[in-house]
Amino acid sequence: NQDGSIAQLDSETGQPLGPAIQTGAVAIKALAAAPDGDFLAASLCMKRSAEESCLENEVAVVRLADQKIIGWFFDTSRIFTSLSYDADGETLAAGDENGSITLYKTNPPFEEILSVSAASPILSTAFSLDGRTLASGHLDGSIRLWDLTNGQQLGLPFQGSLDGISALAFRQ
């Protein structure tokens, strides 16, 4: 929502499932639902400049059953523009506008597992079904594959749309 809240909608009717989740944010930069549907990760812009750019970013993990924020990833120096869970919901990928992707454990205390870096801002991320490969879509239109066992890029980037890669998925 425009007020920084998160609304849960019925997939068939589009009607709200309850009151919106109040985050205290001025904008939401990215969302990801855990595969089990129990949790939601939200990249929240907490403060904006006069030019409307995000100055301070936090990632909140929300338990949807009671709409409570159960944890935070604090790294206010980075603006996370993409979030995605792996297939078992135990790892969260957070891509940022500087071209870095950090993997976090999703159980408190939300420890960093791995970090990789590319030259272009991240717009999207997706895990392979086995969780060993991560795809990243970039503002420059490139798509990169990452080996999550060692953090290395797999081969050269693919060139996609010149408008940037805003969504990715692996085939099941």
JSON list of C-alpha atoms in Angstrom, two decimals:
[
{"chain": "A", "resi": 1, "resn": "ASN", "atom": "CA", "xyz": [0.00, 0.00, 0.00]},
{"chain": "A", "resi": 2, "resn": "GLN", "atom": "CA", "xyz": [1.03, 3.64, -0.45]},
{"chain": "A", "resi": 3, "resn": "ASP", "atom": "CA", "xyz": [1.24, 4.08, 3.34]},
{"chain": "A", "resi": 4, "resn": "GLY", "atom": "CA", "xyz": [3.90, 1.38, 3.81]},
{"chain": "A", "resi": 5, "resn": "SER", "atom": "CA", "xyz": [1.43, -1.20, 5.12]},
{"chain": "A", "resi": 6, "resn": "ILE", "atom": "CA", "xyz": [1.04, -4.72, 3.73]},
{"chain": "A", "resi": 7, "resn": "ALA", "atom": "CA", "xyz": [-2.39, -6.00, 2.79]},
{"chain": "A", "resi": 8, "resn": "GLN", "atom": "CA", "xyz": [-3.17, -9.72, 2.46]},
{"chain": "A", "resi": 9, "resn": "LEU", "atom": "CA", "xyz": [-5.72, -10.34, -0.28]},
{"chain": "A", "resi": 10, "resn": "ASP", "atom": "CA", "xyz": [-7.87, -13.34, -1.11]},
{"chain": "A", "resi": 11, "resn": "SER", "atom": "CA", "xyz": [-6.51, -14.77, -4.38]},
{"chain": "A", "resi": 12, "resn": "GLU", "atom": "CA", "xyz": [-9.99, -15.43, -5.76]},
{"chain": "A", "resi": 13, "resn": "THR", "atom": "CA", "xyz": [-11.91, -12.32, -4.71]},
{"chain": "A", "resi": 14, "resn": "GLY", "atom": "CA", "xyz": [-9.15, -9.75, -4.27]},
{"chain": "A", "resi": 15, "resn": "GLN", "atom": "CA", "xyz": [-10.72, -8.75, -0.97]},
{"chain": "A", "resi": 16, "resn": "PRO", "atom": "CA", "xyz": [-8.59, -8.09, 2.14]},
{"chain": "A", "resi": 17, "resn": "LEU", "atom": "CA", "xyz": [-8.16, -11.09, 4.47]},
{"chain": "A", "resi": 18, "resn": "GLY", "atom": "CA", "xyz": [-8.00, -8.81, 7.47]},
{"chain": "A", "resi": 19, "resn": "PRO", "atom": "CA", "xyz": [-6.48, -5.52, 8.54]},
{"chain": "A", "resi": 20, "resn": "ALA", "atom": "CA", "xyz": [-3.30, -4.39, 6.81]},
{"chain": "A", "resi": 21, "resn": "ILE", "atom": "CA", "xyz": [0.02, -5.10, 8.53]},
{"chain": "A", "resi": 22, "resn": "GLN", "atom": "CA", "xyz": [1.44, -1.82, 9.79]},
{"chain": "A", "resi": 23, "resn": "THR", "atom": "CA", "xyz": [5.20, -1.66, 9.18]},
{"chain": "A", "resi": 24, "resn": "GLY", "atom": "CA", "xyz": [6.09, 1.94, 9.98]},
{"chain": "A", "resi": 25, "resn": "ALA", "atom": "CA", "xyz": [7.74, 2.21, 6.55]},
{"chain": "A", "resi": 26, "resn": "VAL", "atom": "CA", "xyz": [7.36, 5.04, 4.06]},
{"chain": "A", "resi": 27, "resn": "ALA", "atom": "CA", "xyz": [7.59, 2.55, 1.14]},
{"chain": "A", "resi": 28, "resn": "ILE", "atom": "CA", "xyz": [7.95, -1.16, 0.46]},
{"chain": "A", "resi": 29, "resn": "LYS", "atom": "CA", "xyz": [10.78, -2.03, -1.93]},
{"chain": "A", "resi": 30, "resn": "ALA", "atom": "CA", "xyz": [10.33, -5.83, -2.20]},
{"chain": "A", "resi": 31, "resn": "LEU", "atom": "CA", "xyz": [8.25, -8.71, -0.82]},
{"chain": "A", "resi": 32, "resn": "ALA", "atom": "CA", "xyz": [8.70, -12.48, -0.69]},
{"chain": "A", "resi": 33, "resn": "ALA", "atom": "CA", "xyz": [6.37, -15.12, 0.72]},
{"chain": "A", "resi": 34, "resn": "ALA", "atom": "CA", "xyz": [7.86, -18.23, 2.31]},
{"chain": "A", "resi": 35, "resn": "PRO", "atom": "CA", "xyz": [6.92, -21.44, 0.45]},
{"chain": "A", "resi": 36, "resn": "ASP", "atom": "CA", "xyz": [4.77, -22.67, 3.36]},
{"chain": "A", "resi": 37, "resn": "GLY", "atom": "CA", "xyz": [2.79, -19.41, 3.30]},
{"chain": "A", "resi": 38, "resn": "ASP", "atom": "CA", "xyz": [3.45, -18.80, 7.00]},
{"chain": "A", "resi": 39, "resn": "PHE", "atom": "CA", "xyz": [5.96, -15.95, 6.69]},
{"chain": "A", "resi": 40, "resn": "LEU", "atom": "CA", "xyz": [6.58, -12.88, 4.57]},
{"chain": "A", "resi": 41, "resn": "ALA", "atom": "CA", "xyz": [9.81, -10.95, 4.15]},
{"chain": "A", "resi": 42, "resn": "ALA", "atom": "CA", "xyz": [9.47, -7.26, 3.33]},
{"chain": "A", "resi": 43, "resn": "SER", "atom": "CA", "xyz": [12.16, -4.77, 2.35]},
{"chain": "A", "resi": 44, "resn": "LEU", "atom": "CA", "xyz": [11.05, -1.53, 3.97]},
{"chain": "A", "resi": 45, "resn": "CYS", "atom": "CA", "xyz": [12.20, 1.99, 3.21]},
{"chain": "A", "resi": 46, "resn": "MET", "atom": "CA", "xyz": [12.11, 3.66, 6.61]},
{"chain": "A", "resi": 47, "resn": "LYS", "atom": "CA", "xyz": [13.31, 7.14, 5.63]},
{"chain": "A", "resi": 48, "resn": "ARG", "atom": "CA", "xyz": [13.38, 9.12, 2.38]},
{"chain": "A", "resi": 49, "resn": "SER", "atom": "CA", "xyz": [15.43, 12.07, 1.20]},
{"chain": "A", "resi": 50, "resn": "ALA", "atom": "CA", "xyz": [13.91, 15.27, -0.13]},
{"chain": "A", "resi": 51, "resn": "GLU", "atom": "CA", "xyz": [14.46, 13.79, -3.63]},
{"chain": "A", "resi": 52, "resn": "GLU", "atom": "CA", "xyz": [12.32, 10.76, -2.63]},
{"chain": "A", "resi": 53, "resn": "SER", "atom": "CA", "xyz": [15.20, 8.25, -2.70]},
{"chain": "A", "resi": 54, "resn": "CYS", "atom": "CA", "xyz": [15.32, 5.70, 0.11]},
{"chain": "A", "resi": 55, "resn": "LEU", "atom": "CA", "xyz": [17.90, 6.58, 2.77]},
{"chain": "A", "resi": 56, "resn": "GLU", "atom": "CA", "xyz": [17.34, 3.79, 5.27]},
{"chain": "A", "resi": 57, "resn": "ASN", "atom": "CA", "xyz": [16.24, 0.22, 4.57]},
{"chain": "A", "resi": 58, "resn": "GLU", "atom": "CA", "xyz": [15.35, -2.71, 6.83]},
{"chain": "A", "resi": 59, "resn": "VAL", "atom": "CA", "xyz": [14.01, -6.18, 6.09]},
{"chain": "A", "resi": 60, "resn": "ALA", "atom": "CA", "xyz": [11.20, -7.39, 8.33]},
{"chain": "A", "resi": 61, "resn": "VAL", "atom": "CA", "xyz": [10.03, -10.99, 8.68]},
{"chain": "A", "resi": 62, "resn": "VAL", "atom": "CA", "xyz": [6.30, -11.16, 9.37]},
{"chain": "A", "resi": 63, "resn": "ARG", "atom": "CA", "xyz": [4.43, -14.19, 10.77]},
{"chain": "A", "resi": 64, "resn": "LEU", "atom": "CA", "xyz": [1.19, -14.03, 8.79]},
{"chain": "A", "resi": 65, "resn": "ALA", "atom": "CA", "xyz": [-1.00, -15.98, 11.22]},
{"chain": "A", "resi": 66, "resn": "ASP", "atom": "CA", "xyz": [-0.96, -13.12, 13.74]},
{"chain": "A", "resi": 67, "resn": "GLN", "atom": "CA", "xyz": [0.54, -10.38, 11.52]},
{"chain": "A", "resi": 68, "resn": "LYS", "atom": "CA", "xyz": [3.46, -9.87, 13.90]},
{"chain": "A", "resi": 69, "resn": "ILE", "atom": "CA", "xyz": [6.95, -8.83, 12.87]},
{"chain": "A", "resi": 70, "resn": "ILE", "atom": "CA", "xyz": [9.13, -11.55, 14.38]},
{"chain": "A", "resi": 71, "resn": "GLY", "atom": "CA", "xyz": [12.52, -10.35, 13.25]},
{"chain": "A", "resi": 72, "resn": "TRP", "atom": "CA", "xyz": [14.57, -7.80, 11.38]},
{"chain": "A", "resi": 73, "resn": "PHE", "atom": "CA", "xyz": [17.62, -7.81, 9.12]},
{"chain": "A", "resi": 74, "resn": "PHE", "atom": "CA", "xyz": [19.31, -4.52, 9.92]},
{"chain": "A", "resi": 75, "resn": "ASP", "atom": "CA", "xyz": [21.60, -3.22, 7.22]},
{"chain": "A", "resi": 76, "resn": "THR", "atom": "CA", "xyz": [20.46, 0.33, 6.73]},
{"chain": "A", "resi": 77, "resn": "SER", "atom": "CA", "xyz": [23.34, 1.11, 4.36]},
{"chain": "A", "resi": 78, "resn": "ARG", "atom": "CA", "xyz": [21.84, -1.14, 1.66]},
{"chain": "A", "resi": 79, "resn": "ILE", "atom": "CA", "xyz": [18.55, -0.78, -0.22]},
{"chain": "A", "resi": 80, "resn": "PHE", "atom": "CA", "xyz": [17.22, -4.30, -0.84]},
{"chain": "A", "resi": 81, "resn": "THR", "atom": "CA", "xyz": [15.31, -4.37, -4.12]},
{"chain": "A", "resi": 82, "resn": "SER", "atom": "CA", "xyz": [14.71, -8.12, -4.41]},
{"chain": "A", "resi": 83, "resn": "LEU", "atom": "CA", "xyz": [13.84, -10.84, -1.90]},
{"chain": "A", "resi": 84, "resn": "SER", "atom": "CA", "xyz": [13.27, -14.56, -2.50]},
{"chain": "A", "resi": 85, "resn": "TYR", "atom": "CA", "xyz": [13.03, -17.70, -0.40]},
{"chain": "A", "resi": 86, "resn": "ASP", "atom": "CA", "xyz": [14.54, -21.05, -1.33]},
{"chain": "A", "resi": 87, "resn": "ALA", "atom": "CA", "xyz": [12.20, -24.05, -1.77]},
{"chain": "A", "resi": 88, "resn": "ASP", "atom": "CA", "xyz": [12.37, -25.17, 1.87]},
{"chain": "A", "resi": 89, "resn": "GLY", "atom": "CA", "xyz": [12.04, -21.63, 3.25]},
{"chain": "A", "resi": 90, "resn": "GLU", "atom": "CA", "xyz": [15.28, -21.86, 5.23]},
{"chain": "A", "resi": 91, "resn": "THR", "atom": "CA", "xyz": [17.26, -19.30, 3.20]},
{"chain": "A", "resi": 92, "resn": "LEU", "atom": "CA", "xyz": [16.36, -15.80, 2.05]},
{"chain": "A", "resi": 93, "resn": "ALA", "atom": "CA", "xyz": [18.20, -14.06, -0.80]},
{"chain": "A", "resi": 94, "resn": "ALA", "atom": "CA", "xyz": [18.31, -10.27, -0.55]},
{"chain": "A", "resi": 95, "resn": "GLY", "atom": "CA", "xyz": [19.55, -8.38, -3.62]},
{"chain": "A", "resi": 96, "resn": "ASP", "atom": "CA", "xyz": [20.38, -4.70, -3.44]},
{"chain": "A", "resi": 97, "resn": "GLU", "atom": "CA", "xyz": [20.68, -1.65, -5.65]},
{"chain": "A", "resi": 98, "resn": "ASN", "atom": "CA", "xyz": [24.50, -1.85, -5.49]},
{"chain": "A", "resi": 99, "resn": "GLY", "atom": "CA", "xyz": [24.61, -5.28, -7.17]},
{"chain": "A", "resi": 100, "resn": "SER", "atom": "CA", "xyz": [25.17, -7.39, -4.05]},
{"chain": "A", "resi": 101, "resn": "ILE", "atom": "CA", "xyz": [23.17, -10.43, -3.00]},
{"chain": "A", "resi": 102, "resn": "THR", "atom": "CA", "xyz": [23.29, -11.72, 0.56]},
{"chain": "A", "resi": 103, "resn": "LEU", "atom": "CA", "xyz": [21.85, -15.03, 1.72]},
{"chain": "A", "resi": 104, "resn": "TYR", "atom": "CA", "xyz": [20.43, -15.19, 5.24]},
{"chain": "A", "resi": 105, "resn": "LYS", "atom": "CA", "xyz": [19.19, -18.01, 7.43]},
{"chain": "A", "resi": 106, "resn": "THR", "atom": "CA", "xyz": [15.48, -17.46, 7.99]},
{"chain": "A", "resi": 107, "resn": "ASN", "atom": "CA", "xyz": [15.43, -18.67, 11.58]},
{"chain": "A", "resi": 108, "resn": "PRO", "atom": "CA", "xyz": [16.46, -16.16, 14.24]},
{"chain": "A", "resi": 109, "resn": "PRO", "atom": "CA", "xyz": [19.06, -14.75, 14.65]},
{"chain": "A", "resi": 110, "resn": "PHE", "atom": "CA", "xyz": [18.95, -14.44, 10.81]},
{"chain": "A", "resi": 111, "resn": "GLU", "atom": "CA", "xyz": [22.67, -15.00, 10.26]},
{"chain": "A", "resi": 112, "resn": "GLU", "atom": "CA", "xyz": [24.39, -14.15, 6.99]},
{"chain": "A", "resi": 113, "resn": "ILE", "atom": "CA", "xyz": [25.37, -17.28, 5.06]},
{"chain": "A", "resi": 114, "resn": "LEU", "atom": "CA", "xyz": [26.96, -15.97, 1.86]},
{"chain": "A", "resi": 115, "resn": "SER", "atom": "CA", "xyz": [27.38, -12.76, -0.11]},
{"chain": "A", "resi": 116, "resn": "VAL", "atom": "CA", "xyz": [28.09, -12.31, -3.83]},
{"chain": "A", "resi": 117, "resn": "SER", "atom": "CA", "xyz": [28.55, -9.18, -5.93]},
{"chain": "A", "resi": 118, "resn": "ALA", "atom": "CA", "xyz": [27.89, -8.12, -9.52]},
{"chain": "A", "resi": 119, "resn": "ALA", "atom": "CA", "xyz": [28.33, -4.82, -11.34]},
{"chain": "A", "resi": 120, "resn": "SER", "atom": "CA", "xyz": [24.67, -3.93, -11.87]},
{"chain": "A", "resi": 121, "resn": "PRO", "atom": "CA", "xyz": [21.79, -3.32, -9.44]},
{"chain": "A", "resi": 122, "resn": "ILE", "atom": "CA", "xyz": [19.67, -6.38, -8.60]},
{"chain": "A", "resi": 123, "resn": "LEU", "atom": "CA", "xyz": [16.01, -6.32, -9.65]},
{"chain": "A", "resi": 124, "resn": "SER", "atom": "CA", "xyz": [15.09, -9.99, -9.10]},
{"chain": "A", "resi": 125, "resn": "THR", "atom": "CA", "xyz": [16.37, -13.25, -7.65]},
{"chain": "A", "resi": 126, "resn": "ALA", "atom": "CA", "xyz": [15.22, -16.87, -7.80]},
{"chain": "A", "resi": 127, "resn": "PHE", "atom": "CA", "xyz": [16.50, -20.12, -6.30]},
{"chain": "A", "resi": 128, "resn": "SER", "atom": "CA", "xyz": [16.74, -23.36, -8.23]},
{"chain": "A", "resi": 129, "resn": "LEU", "atom": "CA", "xyz": [14.55, -26.12, -6.80]},
{"chain": "A", "resi": 130, "resn": "ASP", "atom": "CA", "xyz": [17.56, -27.92, -5.28]},
{"chain": "A", "resi": 131, "resn": "GLY", "atom": "CA", "xyz": [18.74, -24.66, -3.68]},
{"chain": "A", "resi": 132, "resn": "ARG", "atom": "CA", "xyz": [22.25, -24.90, -5.10]},
{"chain": "A", "resi": 133, "resn": "THR", "atom": "CA", "xyz": [21.90, -22.21, -7.78]},
{"chain": "A", "resi": 134, "resn": "LEU", "atom": "CA", "xyz": [20.60, -18.66, -7.58]},
{"chain": "A", "resi": 135, "resn": "ALA", "atom": "CA", "xyz": [19.61, -16.59, -10.62]},
{"chain": "A", "resi": 136, "resn": "SER", "atom": "CA", "xyz": [19.83, -12.82, -10.45]},
{"chain": "A", "resi": 137, "resn": "GLY", "atom": "CA", "xyz": [18.20, -10.31, -12.81]},
{"chain": "A", "resi": 138, "resn": "HIS", "atom": "CA", "xyz": [19.86, -6.94, -13.19]},
{"chain": "A", "resi": 139, "resn": "LEU", "atom": "CA", "xyz": [19.02, -3.38, -14.18]},
{"chain": "A", "resi": 140, "resn": "ASP", "atom": "CA", "xyz": [21.44, -3.63, -17.14]},
{"chain": "A", "resi": 141, "resn": "GLY", "atom": "CA", "xyz": [19.34, -6.49, -18.58]},
{"chain": "A", "resi": 142, "resn": "SER", "atom": "CA", "xyz": [21.77, -9.26, -17.64]},
{"chain": "A", "resi": 143, "resn": "ILE", "atom": "CA", "xyz": [20.94, -12.53, -15.91]},
{"chain": "A", "resi": 144, "resn": "ARG", "atom": "CA", "xyz": [23.59, -14.23, -13.81]},
{"chain": "A", "resi": 145, "resn": "LEU", "atom": "CA", "xyz": [23.69, -17.71, -12.27]},
{"chain": "A", "resi": 146, "resn": "TRP", "atom": "CA", "xyz": [25.49, -18.27, -8.96]},
{"chain": "A", "resi": 147, "resn": "ASP", "atom": "CA", "xyz": [26.82, -21.51, -7.48]},
{"chain": "A", "resi": 148, "resn": "LEU", "atom": "CA", "xyz": [25.71, -21.28, -3.85]},
{"chain": "A", "resi": 149, "resn": "THR", "atom": "CA", "xyz": [28.15, -23.94, -2.68]},
{"chain": "A", "resi": 150, "resn": "ASN", "atom": "CA", "xyz": [31.09, -21.60, -3.34]},
{"chain": "A", "resi": 151, "resn": "GLY", "atom": "CA", "xyz": [29.61, -18.17, -4.23]},
{"chain": "A", "resi": 152, "resn": "GLN", "atom": "CA", "xyz": [31.06, -18.18, -7.74]},
{"chain": "A", "resi": 153, "resn": "GLN", "atom": "CA", "xyz": [29.27, -16.95, -10.84]},
{"chain": "A", "resi": 154, "resn": "LEU", "atom": "CA", "xyz": [28.49, -19.78, -13.27]},
{"chain": "A", "resi": 155, "resn": "GLY", "atom": "CA", "xyz": [29.76, -18.80, -16.71]},
{"chain": "A", "resi": 156, "resn": "LEU", "atom": "CA", "xyz": [29.15, -15.47, -18.37]},
{"chain": "A", "resi": 157, "resn": "PRO", "atom": "CA", "xyz": [25.99, -13.41, -17.86]},
{"chain": "A", "resi": 158, "resn": "PHE", "atom": "CA", "xyz": [23.07, -13.92, -20.25]},
{"chain": "A", "resi": 159, "resn": "GLN", "atom": "CA", "xyz": [21.79, -10.77, -21.92]},
{"chain": "A", "resi": 160, "resn": "GLY", "atom": "CA", "xyz": [18.05, -10.30, -21.56]},
{"chain": "A", "resi": 161, "resn": "SER", "atom": "CA", "xyz": [15.82, -7.25, -21.86]},
{"chain": "A", "resi": 162, "resn": "LEU", "atom": "CA", "xyz": [17.41, -3.83, -22.13]},
{"chain": "A", "resi": 163, "resn": "ASP", "atom": "CA", "xyz": [14.75, -2.62, -19.69]},
{"chain": "A", "resi": 164, "resn": "GLY", "atom": "CA", "xyz": [16.13, -4.77, -16.88]},
{"chain": "A", "resi": 165, "resn": "ILE", "atom": "CA", "xyz": [15.09, -8.18, -15.56]},
{"chain": "A", "resi": 166, "resn": "SER", "atom": "CA", "xyz": [12.35, -7.62, -13.00]},
{"chain": "A", "resi": 167, "resn": "ALA", "atom": "CA", "xyz": [11.18, -11.25, -12.59]},
{"chain": "A", "resi": 168, "resn": "LEU", "atom": "CA", "xyz": [12.86, -14.67, -12.71]},
{"chain": "A", "resi": 169, "resn": "ALA", "atom": "CA", "xyz": [11.79, -18.27, -12.07]},
{"chain": "A", "resi": 170, "resn": "PHE", "atom": "CA", "xyz": [13.24, -21.73, -12.49]},
{"chain": "A", "resi": 171, "resn": "ARG", "atom": "CA", "xyz": [11.20, -24.34, -14.33]},
{"chain": "A", "resi": 172, "resn": "GLN", "atom": "CA", "xyz": [9.92, -27.11, -12.10]}
]
